Amino acid sequence: MSEPSSDKNTVLMEKIVSLCKRRGFIFQSAEIYGGLNGCWDYGPLGAELKRNLKDYWWRKHVQEREDIVGLDGSILTHQAVLKASGHVGGFSDPMCDCLLSKARLRADQIPAQSGTIWWFTGATHAESGWIVTRDYAVLAKEGEDENKARKTARQYYAQFLSDKQISPKTLDLTGERSESVTETTRFNPENGSLLTEPRAFNLMFRTQMGASSDENDENAIAYLRPETAQSIFAQFKNVLDSSRVKLPFGIAQIGKSFRNEINPRNFTFRSREFEQMEIEYFCRPEDGLRLTDEWLEARLKFYEEIGIPREHLHIVDIPDGERAFYSVKTYDIEYEFPFGIQELEGIAYRSDYDLGVHQKGSGKSLEYFDEETKERLLPHVVEPSAGCDRTALALICEAYDEETVTDDKGKEETRVVLRFSPRIAPIKVGVFPLLKNKPELVAKAREVQKLLTPFMNVFYDETAAIGRRYRRQDEVGTPFCVTIDFDTLGENGDDLKDTVTIRERDSMKQERIAIRDLRGYLLDRIL
RNA sequence: GCGGGUAUAGCUUAGUGGUAAAGCCCUAGCCUUCCAAGCUAGUCAUGUGGGUUCGAUUCCCACUACCCGCUCCA
């Protein structure tokens, strides 16, 4: 994102958030109680949008393929599963932040140091009268000059200055005292600055299961899953034994996951509760890299089909050293959000790491027996893992458009349109009687509504002028609107009897179509 | 987690230490033959909790949430 446009993008994002609330796409969770940090609720239209996205994903990747089957795993997860996967042990280490450099350090890796601690209670700047009161300390190791400690302290206090022109050197320190110390781990070895208290950084939500459970009962601990993948690996053998699947094959899952993010940000983009759409595609080791590339193409095609063009996506081939340690190859698919280019999906070739750790953890064989080659092997896996909420947000951002339209009198106005692909649009068609005070028009419109309702989400509206009703639907992305007028009733001859106007959202063009052809016309365009 | 900012109606904004204003939206009625028409009427707000004060939406403090910049994101 280029620097000059960032203000514009912030404004754009604010408009999108505002539209989402106004029209019932996305609300803040528990808003009437002040909101719950990092949690969001989908309103009536958002729920439809997200459902359409998930349904299309499921249809394309599970129902229309013979090689992928579905799974719907429990959210509460056995602690043994997450111990085996590395989620419990891996990132539960307490971390400290350096108060000066803001570096984050693992508490257990800070070397014990000895020397003199120089404590301060604050700093003042005589000339401006500026004052700060805040405890701080610097460790001067044996042989180090105490003036170095004071210099470090001035740098620390200087960060609170509102006037950045003031030199740290001109600050006077207050409340100085010193004490000698041995074997302390509370100071940054790099610069001697005091660290924050160690804090646990495991991002998993932990809970206790069972009526008699208490916090001290280790066996009662369960976790909300931090990703949907693990239940697929844990159920690998059951799926294999019950479904007659043959390599290569995939297990797909859509569901909620939970991470106690330090810092939720960017509307729904980074939430503490989020939904994933994941496939674990199992294969022979020699096919892994090829399939990773094939999945990348398949997923890009999917995004194209739901209305996110290739030009707005970025593919990042994660280089050696930046991938997770178990991954042989990883692509990130990123989207150009108004707040920056951010990840929608990761496609990771994870080798046999996952099945390996669960085989080891459970003591059960997770090997696959190949009938043709009479060979036993632990399959490798390619994982296309997409964020559902992120994709829904990308769909809204991509669809949002403001258009200047000029009416017959030459008056200009702004039309806000969500240009959703018809297949994911929350409402597929609006049905309107031209006038609401003509009972024949209303009755006919209700008939048309009833005709279409079993096949798609239809919205009936009879209030306000017809143009207003069109604009209302533009703003929520409804691709088609059908209007019942006097021609429909046969007032201008039998040729037009039982025909309606159908108005297309993007072009605002209208055409006349027989009611009996409506269903087919619409279904052709929304599937 | 750190630093900065913000919080008034569904939305966008006024304003005030003493009855909180407008436009848009929405609802109802009248009217209305295809792109936010008109008239009339109506609903709805000072984020939460403290403090100062006779009185706080306004001043102060804390909290919560959101936004921006860092940080973090297995």
PDB file of C-alpha atoms (C1' of nucleotides) in Angstrom, chain A residues 434 441 484-499 501 512, chain B residues 33-34:
ATOM      1  CA  LEU A 434     -44.661  -1.121  -8.918  1.00  0.00           C
ATOM      2  CA  LEU A 441     -50.030  -5.591  -8.436  1.00  0.00           C
ATOM      3  CA  ILE A 484     -44.516  -6.266 -11.472  1.00  0.00           C
ATOM      4  CA  ASP A 485     -46.303  -3.503 -13.369  1.00  0.00           C
ATOM      5  CA  PHE A 486     -49.559  -2.923 -15.209  1.00  0.00           C
ATOM      6  CA  ASP A 487     -48.236  -4.672 -18.316  1.00  0.00           C
ATOM      7  CA  THR A 488     -47.846  -7.777 -16.189  1.00  0.00           C
ATOM      8  CA  LEU A 489     -51.560  -7.635 -15.500  1.00  0.00           C
ATOM      9  CA  GLY A 490     -52.305  -7.433 -19.229  1.00  0.00           C
ATOM     10  CA  GLU A 491     -53.449  -3.825 -19.374  1.00  0.00           C
ATOM     11  CA  ASN A 492     -51.429  -3.178 -22.504  1.00  0.00           C
ATOM     12  CA  GLY A 493     -52.254  -6.296 -24.418  1.00  0.00           C
ATOM     13  CA  ASP A 494     -51.751 -10.009 -24.166  1.00  0.00           C
ATOM     14  CA  ASP A 495     -48.190  -9.849 -25.522  1.00  0.00           C
ATOM     15  CA  LEU A 496     -46.958  -8.371 -22.295  1.00  0.00           C
ATOM     16  CA  LYS A 497     -49.328 -10.201 -19.989  1.00  0.00           C
ATOM     17  CA  ASP A 498     -47.473 -12.243 -17.358  1.00  0.00           C
ATOM     18  CA  THR A 499     -44.155 -10.664 -18.183  1.00  0.00           C
ATOM     19  CA  THR A 501     -39.114  -6.304 -15.921  1.00  0.00           C
ATOM     20  CA  ARG A 512     -38.807  -7.864 -20.159  1.00  0.00           C
TER      21      ARG A 512
ATOM     22  C1'   U B  33     -47.015   4.008 -13.898  1.00  0.00           C
ATOM     23  C1'   C B  34     -39.452   2.074 -13.307  1.00  0.00           C
TER      24        C B  34
END
